[in-house]
Amino acid sequence: MRLPFSSPWRIIQLLMVSEILWALGEGLFFYLVPVYVQELGATPSQVGIAIGIGELILTVVYLPAGWVADRLPHKPLMLGGWIAGLVGVLAMAGANSWQTFIPGLTLYLVSGYCLPIINAYVARMAGPIPLERAFPLLSASYALGGVLTPALGGWLAHHWGLRRVLLISAGLFALSTLAALFLPMDPPPERSGHRSVRELWQGIPWRFGLALLGLFAIGQVGLVLLPNFLQQAGGWTKAHLGLFASLQALGIVLLGPVLGRWDQGRTRPLGLLSAWGLGWIAFLLLLVGFRYLPVVIGAMMLLGGVYAGYSLAAARILRLASQETRATSSALVHTARSLALTLAAPAAGFLFALQPAYPLQVAWLLLPLAIGWTFWAGALDRKAEAVSSGRGLGKNGRDL
C-alpha cells in the first residue's frame, strides 16, 4: 500500500479526503446530540454531564497520548482514533436510553486523542511541504465537509429519526477510516542518543503553550455564548444561527490557507496572530452591528479565521518543539484548547448573566494583550529549529 500514496502531496490529499468524509458524518448528528440526549429522558443538567464526561477525559488524555506517540510509529495510534470514533457512533445508534447513550458518546469524544498524533504524523511525512500550508489545508477540508451537513442532518433527523442519521454517519466514518488505512506507515521515531527526562521536558515549548492557553481562553470568553447573544440581543432565529455556523466554516475554507502562507518562513507567527486579529475585528463588528445582517455575516466569516488559527498554532508549536517531542507538543495545543473552553465557559456565563454583551466586550478588550504575549512566546530560534526539525530529512514544515 505504500507506493500509491508515498509522496508527501499524496499523503496530504488522502488525509484531506478522510477529513471531508469524517466531517460529513459528524456534521449530520453532532449539533443534535444535546437535543437527542434530552429526548432519551435526560434533564438539561444530565445532558451537560453526559457531554462533559467525555470532554474531561479527553483533556486529561491528550498529553499522555502524545508522550506515547513520541516513542512509537504514529499510524497505528492514529487508526485507533478512527476506529474508536466509528465504534462510538455505532454504540450511540444502538442506545435506547440516555444512560446507555453516554458510553458511546464518551468513546466518540475521547477518540479525539488522535488529533495531535495526526499533526505529528504530518510533520514526520510532509517532506518539503511547509506545515503552515499543510495544516490549514486539512483544517479547510474538515470545515468544507461541515458547511451544509448540519442543516441536512436536522432535516433527516426530523423525517427519519436520529438513530438512522447516526447509522449514515457511521457509514461515512467507515469510508474515512478506509481512506486512512491507505496512508503509508511512518518510520519509527529516531532517537539522538540517550536524552534525559529533563532534556526532553525542555524540548517541549511550554511557554508558547501557556501563551496559547491565555489566547484561547480569552477568545472563548467571547465565542462560547455568542449564539445566545445573537439570539437574545439581536433577535436572530435558530435558522439564522445555523446559517452563521455555516459562514464560519466557509471562513475557515477561504481564510485558512491564506493565513498559513503568512506564517511560512516567518520568525514570528504572523498568520496565527492575524487570525486572532480578525477575531478582534469580528467582536467589534458584533458589538456595534449585531442587529444588521450584512455586519453579522461579515463578522462570522472573519471568525472562520479564528478557527483556522488553531491549525496554525499546531504548526507553530511543532516548529518550536524538538524532534523527539513533536506529538507531546502538538498535544499541548489541544490540551490548551480544551482547558481554555473549560475555564472560559463559566466566566462567560457569569458575564452574560450580568449583561449579554459583557463576554464580547471583555474578550475584545483583553485579546490584544493575549496576541502580544503569543507574538513574544512564538518566536522561532532559527538555529534551534534547524537542529530540531531535522533539515537533513527535508522537513520544512492539521489542526483537525
mmCIF file of N, CA, C and O in Angstrom, residues 6-86:
data_model
loop_
_atom_site.group_PDB
_atom_site.id
_atom_site.type_symbol
_atom_site.label_atom_id
_atom_site.label_comp_id
_atom_site.label_asym_id
_atom_site.label_seq_id
_atom_site.Cartn_x
_atom_site.Cartn_y
_atom_site.Cartn_z
ATOM 1 N N SER A 6 2.904 7.385 -1.438
ATOM 2 C CA SER A 6 4.150 7.599 -0.718
ATOM 3 C C SER A 6 4.646 9.031 -0.802
ATOM 4 O O SER A 6 5.412 9.459 0.042
ATOM 5 N N SER A 7 4.225 9.798 -1.832
ATOM 6 C CA SER A 7 4.704 11.165 -1.934
ATOM 7 C C SER A 7 3.974 12.038 -0.927
ATOM 8 O O SER A 7 2.823 11.776 -0.574
ATOM 9 N N PRO A 8 4.642 13.100 -0.431
ATOM 10 C CA PRO A 8 4.003 13.948 0.586
ATOM 11 C C PRO A 8 2.657 14.511 0.162
ATOM 12 O O PRO A 8 1.706 14.516 0.957
ATOM 13 N N TRP A 9 2.543 14.988 -1.091
ATOM 14 C CA TRP A 9 1.269 15.560 -1.509
ATOM 15 C C TRP A 9 0.174 14.501 -1.600
ATOM 16 O O TRP A 9 -0.997 14.776 -1.333
ATOM 17 N N ARG A 10 0.540 13.275 -1.963
ATOM 18 C CA ARG A 10 -0.452 12.185 -1.984
ATOM 19 C C ARG A 10 -0.966 11.918 -0.570
ATOM 20 O O ARG A 10 -2.149 11.655 -0.363
ATOM 21 N N ILE A 11 -0.061 11.964 0.407
ATOM 22 C CA ILE A 11 -0.464 11.754 1.793
ATOM 23 C C ILE A 11 -1.424 12.851 2.240
ATOM 24 O O ILE A 11 -2.464 12.580 2.855
ATOM 25 N N ILE A 12 -1.077 14.108 1.930
ATOM 26 C CA ILE A 12 -1.945 15.223 2.313
ATOM 27 C C ILE A 12 -3.305 15.097 1.642
ATOM 28 O O ILE A 12 -4.359 15.302 2.274
ATOM 29 N N GLN A 13 -3.320 14.746 0.359
ATOM 30 C CA GLN A 13 -4.585 14.609 -0.362
ATOM 31 C C GLN A 13 -5.453 13.499 0.223
ATOM 32 O O GLN A 13 -6.672 13.650 0.351
ATOM 33 N N LEU A 14 -4.824 12.385 0.599
ATOM 34 C CA LEU A 14 -5.580 11.286 1.181
ATOM 35 C C LEU A 14 -6.148 11.673 2.539
ATOM 36 O O LEU A 14 -7.306 11.353 2.873
ATOM 37 N N LEU A 15 -5.361 12.391 3.320
ATOM 38 C CA LEU A 15 -5.865 12.881 4.601
ATOM 39 C C LEU A 15 -7.005 13.882 4.405
ATOM 40 O O LEU A 15 -7.965 13.903 5.188
ATOM 41 N N MET A 16 -6.913 14.698 3.372
ATOM 42 C CA MET A 16 -7.994 15.642 3.090
ATOM 43 C C MET A 16 -9.288 14.905 2.766
ATOM 44 O O MET A 16 -10.371 15.286 3.233
ATOM 45 N N VAL A 17 -9.201 13.850 1.978
ATOM 46 C CA VAL A 17 -10.388 13.045 1.658
ATOM 47 C C VAL A 17 -10.973 12.448 2.940
ATOM 48 O O VAL A 17 -12.186 12.491 3.169
ATOM 49 N N SER A 18 -10.084 11.905 3.781
ATOM 50 C CA SER A 18 -10.543 11.313 5.034
ATOM 51 C C SER A 18 -11.188 12.357 5.937
ATOM 52 O O SER A 18 -12.223 12.098 6.580
ATOM 53 N N GLU A 19 -10.610 13.560 5.976
ATOM 54 C CA GLU A 19 -11.158 14.649 6.790
ATOM 55 C C GLU A 19 -12.548 15.055 6.309
ATOM 56 O O GLU A 19 -13.461 15.267 7.108
ATOM 57 N N ILE A 20 -12.706 15.193 4.996
ATOM 58 C CA ILE A 20 -14.007 15.590 4.446
ATOM 59 C C ILE A 20 -15.070 14.551 4.780
ATOM 60 O O ILE A 20 -16.176 14.893 5.211
ATOM 61 N N LEU A 21 -14.739 13.271 4.609
ATOM 62 C CA LEU A 21 -15.703 12.209 4.891
ATOM 63 C C LEU A 21 -16.095 12.203 6.370
ATOM 64 O O LEU A 21 -17.275 12.053 6.711
ATOM 65 N N TRP A 22 -15.101 12.396 7.237
ATOM 66 C CA TRP A 22 -15.412 12.387 8.667
ATOM 67 C C TRP A 22 -16.286 13.595 9.041
ATOM 68 O O TRP A 22 -17.242 13.472 9.815
ATOM 69 N N ALA A 23 -15.947 14.744 8.481
ATOM 70 C CA ALA A 23 -16.727 15.949 8.780
ATOM 71 C C ALA A 23 -18.150 15.830 8.268
ATOM 72 O O ALA A 23 -19.097 16.315 8.916
ATOM 73 N N LEU A 24 -18.333 15.196 7.111
ATOM 74 C CA LEU A 24 -19.685 14.971 6.609
ATOM 75 C C LEU A 24 -20.491 14.148 7.599
ATOM 76 O O LEU A 24 -21.646 14.457 7.891
ATOM 77 N N GLY A 25 -19.883 13.085 8.116
ATOM 78 C CA GLY A 25 -20.580 12.234 9.071
ATOM 79 C C GLY A 25 -20.856 12.939 10.382
ATOM 80 O O GLY A 25 -21.966 12.863 10.922
ATOM 81 N N GLU A 26 -19.864 13.646 10.917
ATOM 82 C CA GLU A 26 -20.042 14.329 12.196
ATOM 83 C C GLU A 26 -21.052 15.469 12.091
ATOM 84 O O GLU A 26 -21.862 15.683 13.004
ATOM 85 N N GLY A 27 -21.004 16.183 10.974
ATOM 86 C CA GLY A 27 -21.914 17.308 10.809
ATOM 87 C C GLY A 27 -23.372 16.902 10.796
ATOM 88 O O GLY A 27 -24.251 17.694 11.161
ATOM 89 N N LEU A 28 -23.658 15.663 10.396
ATOM 90 C CA LEU A 28 -25.048 15.218 10.329
ATOM 91 C C LEU A 28 -25.699 15.114 11.701
ATOM 92 O O LEU A 28 -26.904 15.314 11.842
ATOM 93 N N PHE A 29 -24.903 14.794 12.733
ATOM 94 C CA PHE A 29 -25.531 14.494 14.026
ATOM 95 C C PHE A 29 -25.019 15.306 15.208
ATOM 96 O O PHE A 29 -25.743 15.467 16.207
ATOM 97 N N PHE A 30 -23.791 15.840 15.149
ATOM 98 C CA PHE A 30 -23.157 16.300 16.380
ATOM 99 C C PHE A 30 -23.919 17.451 17.028
ATOM 100 O O PHE A 30 -24.043 17.511 18.259
ATOM 101 N N TYR A 31 -24.428 18.374 16.218
ATOM 102 C CA TYR A 31 -25.133 19.525 16.790
ATOM 103 C C TYR A 31 -26.482 19.133 17.377
ATOM 104 O O TYR A 31 -27.090 19.917 18.114
ATOM 105 N N LEU A 32 -26.960 17.925 17.056
ATOM 106 C CA LEU A 32 -28.247 17.462 17.561
ATOM 107 C C LEU A 32 -28.115 16.593 18.806
ATOM 108 O O LEU A 32 -29.123 16.189 19.385
ATOM 109 N N VAL A 33 -26.871 16.293 19.209
ATOM 110 C CA VAL A 33 -26.659 15.398 20.346
ATOM 111 C C VAL A 33 -27.346 15.895 21.618
ATOM 112 O O VAL A 33 -28.046 15.125 22.293
ATOM 113 N N PRO A 34 -27.188 17.179 22.016
ATOM 114 C CA PRO A 34 -27.858 17.614 23.250
ATOM 115 C C PRO A 34 -29.373 17.434 23.211
ATOM 116 O O PRO A 34 -29.989 17.040 24.210
ATOM 117 N N VAL A 35 -29.960 17.717 22.057
ATOM 118 C CA VAL A 35 -31.417 17.554 21.919
ATOM 119 C C VAL A 35 -31.805 16.082 22.027
ATOM 120 O O VAL A 35 -32.776 15.717 22.706
ATOM 121 N N TYR A 36 -31.025 15.218 21.383
ATOM 122 C CA TYR A 36 -31.348 13.785 21.365
ATOM 123 C C TYR A 36 -31.215 13.170 22.755
ATOM 124 O O TYR A 36 -32.040 12.355 23.170
ATOM 125 N N VAL A 37 -30.149 13.563 23.487
ATOM 126 C CA VAL A 37 -29.966 13.039 24.844
ATOM 127 C C VAL A 37 -31.149 13.430 25.723
ATOM 128 O O VAL A 37 -31.631 12.645 26.538
ATOM 129 N N GLN A 38 -31.658 14.635 25.541
ATOM 130 C CA GLN A 38 -32.829 15.076 26.314
ATOM 131 C C GLN A 38 -34.071 14.284 25.906
ATOM 132 O O GLN A 38 -34.899 13.935 26.750
ATOM 133 N N GLU A 39 -34.194 13.984 24.612
ATOM 134 C CA GLU A 39 -35.332 13.182 24.147
ATOM 135 C C GLU A 39 -35.289 11.765 24.723
ATOM 136 O O GLU A 39 -36.325 11.117 24.893
ATOM 137 N N LEU A 40 -34.086 11.286 25.042
ATOM 138 C CA LEU A 40 -33.935 9.960 25.633
ATOM 139 C C LEU A 40 -34.232 9.953 27.132
ATOM 140 O O LEU A 40 -34.123 8.908 27.781
ATOM 141 N N GLY A 41 -34.577 11.126 27.684
ATOM 142 C CA GLY A 41 -35.007 11.179 29.066
ATOM 143 C C GLY A 41 -34.106 11.921 30.014
ATOM 144 O O GLY A 41 -34.383 11.976 31.224
ATOM 145 N N ALA A 42 -33.024 12.509 29.532
ATOM 146 C CA ALA A 42 -32.104 13.227 30.411
ATOM 147 C C ALA A 42 -32.607 14.633 30.694
ATOM 148 O O ALA A 42 -33.274 15.250 29.862
ATOM 149 N N THR A 43 -32.289 15.140 31.873
ATOM 150 C CA THR A 43 -32.566 16.537 32.195
ATOM 151 C C THR A 43 -31.467 17.407 31.590
ATOM 152 O O THR A 43 -30.408 16.897 31.195
ATOM 153 N N PRO A 44 -31.677 18.722 31.486
ATOM 154 C CA PRO A 44 -30.618 19.581 30.946
ATOM 155 C C PRO A 44 -29.280 19.440 31.675
ATOM 156 O O PRO A 44 -28.221 19.433 31.043
ATOM 157 N N SER A 45 -29.319 19.296 33.018
ATOM 158 C CA SER A 45 -28.064 19.138 33.751
ATOM 159 C C SER A 45 -27.398 17.807 33.423
ATOM 160 O O SER A 45 -26.165 17.716 33.332
ATOM 161 N N GLN A 46 -28.202 16.771 33.230
ATOM 162 C CA GLN A 46 -27.644 15.464 32.852
ATOM 163 C C GLN A 46 -27.078 15.491 31.442
ATOM 164 O O GLN A 46 -26.103 14.788 31.152
ATOM 165 N N VAL A 47 -27.670 16.289 30.559
ATOM 166 C CA VAL A 47 -27.112 16.461 29.213
ATOM 167 C C VAL A 47 -25.702 17.056 29.326
ATOM 168 O O VAL A 47 -24.759 16.598 28.674
ATOM 169 N N GLY A 48 -25.568 18.071 30.176
ATOM 170 C CA GLY A 48 -24.256 18.678 30.370
ATOM 171 C C GLY A 48 -23.251 17.693 30.927
ATOM 172 O O GLY A 48 -22.084 17.659 30.499
ATOM 173 N N ILE A 49 -23.685 16.859 31.877
ATOM 174 C CA ILE A 49 -22.789 15.852 32.449
ATOM 175 C C ILE A 49 -22.371 14.851 31.380
ATOM 176 O O ILE A 49 -21.201 14.465 31.283
ATOM 177 N N ALA A 50 -23.337 14.424 30.559
ATOM 178 C CA ALA A 50 -23.045 13.437 29.515
ATOM 179 C C ALA A 50 -21.977 13.923 28.554
ATOM 180 O O ALA A 50 -21.083 13.169 28.156
ATOM 181 N N ILE A 51 -22.058 15.179 28.176
ATOM 182 C CA ILE A 51 -21.069 15.742 27.255
ATOM 183 C C ILE A 51 -19.772 16.049 27.992
ATOM 184 O O ILE A 51 -18.672 15.838 27.476
ATOM 185 N N GLY A 52 -19.889 16.549 29.230
ATOM 186 C CA GLY A 52 -18.705 16.951 29.981
ATOM 187 C C GLY A 52 -17.791 15.808 30.342
ATOM 188 O O GLY A 52 -16.567 15.985 30.425
ATOM 189 N N ILE A 53 -18.338 14.604 30.567
ATOM 190 C CA ILE A 53 -17.510 13.457 30.938
ATOM 191 C C ILE A 53 -16.470 13.182 29.857
ATOM 192 O O ILE A 53 -15.277 13.047 30.124
ATOM 193 N N GLY A 54 -16.940 13.094 28.615
ATOM 194 C CA GLY A 54 -16.017 12.809 27.517
ATOM 195 C C GLY A 54 -14.995 13.909 27.317
ATOM 196 O O GLY A 54 -13.815 13.639 27.079
ATOM 197 N N GLU A 55 -15.426 15.176 27.403
ATOM 198 C CA GLU A 55 -14.510 16.291 27.215
ATOM 199 C C GLU A 55 -13.446 16.313 28.308
ATOM 200 O O GLU A 55 -12.270 16.594 28.045
ATOM 201 N N LEU A 56 -13.832 16.006 29.542
ATOM 202 C CA LEU A 56 -12.876 15.998 30.641
ATOM 203 C C LEU A 56 -11.841 14.895 30.453
ATOM 204 O O LEU A 56 -10.631 15.123 30.624
ATOM 205 N N ILE A 57 -12.303 13.700 30.100
ATOM 206 C CA ILE A 57 -11.367 12.592 29.869
ATOM 207 C C ILE A 57 -10.416 12.932 28.732
ATOM 208 O O ILE A 57 -9.203 12.691 28.814
ATOM 209 N N LEU A 58 -10.951 13.518 27.656
ATOM 210 C CA LEU A 58 -10.122 13.874 26.507
ATOM 211 C C LEU A 58 -9.044 14.876 26.893
ATOM 212 O O LEU A 58 -7.882 14.747 26.490
ATOM 213 N N THR A 59 -9.404 15.877 27.695
ATOM 214 C CA THR A 59 -8.424 16.877 28.115
ATOM 215 C C THR A 59 -7.278 16.237 28.881
ATOM 216 O O THR A 59 -6.109 16.592 28.701
ATOM 217 N N VAL A 60 -7.615 15.263 29.731
ATOM 218 C CA VAL A 60 -6.594 14.593 30.539
ATOM 219 C C VAL A 60 -5.734 13.656 29.694
ATOM 220 O O VAL A 60 -4.544 13.475 29.962
ATOM 221 N N VAL A 61 -6.324 13.077 28.643
ATOM 222 C CA VAL A 61 -5.645 12.047 27.860
ATOM 223 C C VAL A 61 -4.663 12.618 26.837
ATOM 224 O O VAL A 61 -3.684 11.955 26.474
ATOM 225 N N TYR A 62 -4.884 13.849 26.360
ATOM 226 C CA TYR A 62 -4.079 14.382 25.264
ATOM 227 C C TYR A 62 -2.569 14.236 25.502
ATOM 228 O O TYR A 62 -1.842 13.675 24.670
ATOM 229 N N LEU A 63 -2.053 14.766 26.593
ATOM 230 C CA LEU A 63 -0.606 14.770 26.820
ATOM 231 C C LEU A 63 -0.032 13.362 26.996
ATOM 232 O O LEU A 63 1.006 13.052 26.396
ATOM 233 N N PRO A 64 -0.660 12.463 27.785
ATOM 234 C CA PRO A 64 -0.132 11.096 27.841
ATOM 235 C C PRO A 64 -0.122 10.399 26.480
ATOM 236 O O PRO A 64 0.823 9.679 26.151
ATOM 237 N N ALA A 65 -1.181 10.631 25.690
ATOM 238 C CA ALA A 65 -1.209 10.025 24.353
ATOM 239 C C ALA A 65 -0.086 10.571 23.480
ATOM 240 O O ALA A 65 0.552 9.827 22.721
ATOM 241 N N GLY A 66 0.177 11.874 23.579
ATOM 242 C CA GLY A 66 1.289 12.448 22.832
ATOM 243 C C GLY A 66 2.623 11.886 23.275
ATOM 244 O O GLY A 66 3.513 11.612 22.447
ATOM 245 N N TRP A 67 2.797 11.700 24.575
ATOM 246 C CA TRP A 67 4.046 11.138 25.109
ATOM 247 C C TRP A 67 4.276 9.733 24.563
ATOM 248 O O TRP A 67 5.385 9.384 24.152
ATOM 249 N N VAL A 68 3.216 8.912 24.533
ATOM 250 C CA VAL A 68 3.337 7.553 23.980
ATOM 251 C C VAL A 68 3.668 7.620 22.486
ATOM 252 O O VAL A 68 4.524 6.872 21.980
ATOM 253 N N ALA A 69 3.011 8.532 21.766
ATOM 254 C CA ALA A 69 3.206 8.624 20.319
ATOM 255 C C ALA A 69 4.630 9.031 19.960
ATOM 256 O O ALA A 69 5.131 8.650 18.891
ATOM 257 N N ASP A 70 5.297 9.804 20.824
ATOM 258 C CA ASP A 70 6.673 10.193 20.549
ATOM 259 C C ASP A 70 7.632 9.014 20.627
ATOM 260 O O ASP A 70 8.805 9.144 20.247
ATOM 261 N N ARG A 71 7.165 7.866 21.076
ATOM 262 C CA ARG A 71 8.011 6.691 21.244
ATOM 263 C C ARG A 71 7.626 5.535 20.334
ATOM 264 O O ARG A 71 8.264 4.491 20.368
ATOM 265 N N LEU A 72 6.584 5.718 19.524
ATOM 266 C CA LEU A 72 6.085 4.653 18.664
ATOM 267 C C LEU A 72 5.758 5.204 17.281
ATOM 268 O O LEU A 72 5.572 6.413 17.118
ATOM 269 N N PRO A 73 5.640 4.345 16.268
ATOM 270 C CA PRO A 73 5.113 4.801 14.977
ATOM 271 C C PRO A 73 3.707 5.372 15.164
ATOM 272 O O PRO A 73 2.920 4.890 15.980
ATOM 273 N N HIS A 74 3.386 6.383 14.381
ATOM 274 C CA HIS A 74 2.149 7.121 14.604
ATOM 275 C C HIS A 74 0.914 6.476 13.971
ATOM 276 O O HIS A 74 -0.187 6.607 14.507
ATOM 277 N N LYS A 75 1.070 5.815 12.837
ATOM 278 C CA LYS A 75 -0.109 5.356 12.101
ATOM 279 C C LYS A 75 -1.013 4.431 12.920
ATOM 280 O O LYS A 75 -2.241 4.638 12.937
ATOM 281 N N PRO A 76 -0.496 3.408 13.623
ATOM 282 C CA PRO A 76 -1.415 2.558 14.395
ATOM 283 C C PRO A 76 -2.180 3.329 15.469
ATOM 284 O O PRO A 76 -3.367 3.066 15.697
ATOM 285 N N LEU A 77 -1.530 4.285 16.113
ATOM 286 C CA LEU A 77 -2.205 5.087 17.136
ATOM 287 C C LEU A 77 -3.265 5.993 16.511
ATOM 288 O O LEU A 77 -4.338 6.205 17.094
ATOM 289 N N MET A 78 -2.975 6.528 15.328
ATOM 290 C CA MET A 78 -3.965 7.328 14.617
ATOM 291 C C MET A 78 -5.201 6.499 14.268
ATOM 292 O O MET A 78 -6.341 6.911 14.504
ATOM 293 N N LEU A 79 -4.965 5.312 13.722
ATOM 294 C CA LEU A 79 -6.088 4.461 13.318
ATOM 295 C C LEU A 79 -6.951 4.075 14.509
ATOM 296 O O LEU A 79 -8.167 3.889 14.371
ATOM 297 N N GLY A 80 -6.322 3.965 15.692
ATOM 298 C CA GLY A 80 -7.109 3.692 16.889
ATOM 299 C C GLY A 80 -8.163 4.758 17.127
ATOM 300 O O GLY A 80 -9.283 4.464 17.571
ATOM 301 N N GLY A 81 -7.841 6.027 16.834
ATOM 302 C CA GLY A 81 -8.807 7.110 16.973
ATOM 303 C C GLY A 81 -9.944 6.980 15.978
ATOM 304 O O GLY A 81 -11.126 7.167 16.325
ATOM 305 N N TRP A 82 -9.618 6.668 14.728
ATOM 306 C CA TRP A 82 -10.664 6.492 13.721
ATOM 307 C C TRP A 82 -11.617 5.356 14.125
ATOM 308 O O TRP A 82 -12.844 5.497 14.053
ATOM 309 N N ILE A 83 -11.033 4.224 14.543
ATOM 310 C CA ILE A 83 -11.857 3.059 14.894
ATOM 311 C C ILE A 83 -12.694 3.343 16.137
ATOM 312 O O ILE A 83 -13.874 2.981 16.203
ATOM 313 N N ALA A 84 -12.111 4.016 17.133
ATOM 314 C CA ALA A 84 -12.863 4.337 18.350
ATOM 315 C C ALA A 84 -14.050 5.239 18.032
ATOM 316 O O ALA A 84 -15.153 5.056 18.572
ATOM 317 N N GLY A 85 -13.852 6.233 17.153
ATOM 318 C CA GLY A 85 -14.956 7.108 16.766
ATOM 319 C C GLY A 85 -16.059 6.346 16.056
ATOM 320 O O GLY A 85 -17.256 6.587 16.292
ATOM 321 N N LEU A 86 -15.678 5.403 15.186
ATOM 322 C CA LEU A 86 -16.664 4.596 14.461
ATOM 323 C C LEU A 86 -17.460 3.720 15.428
ATOM 324 O O LEU A 86 -18.698 3.653 15.357
#
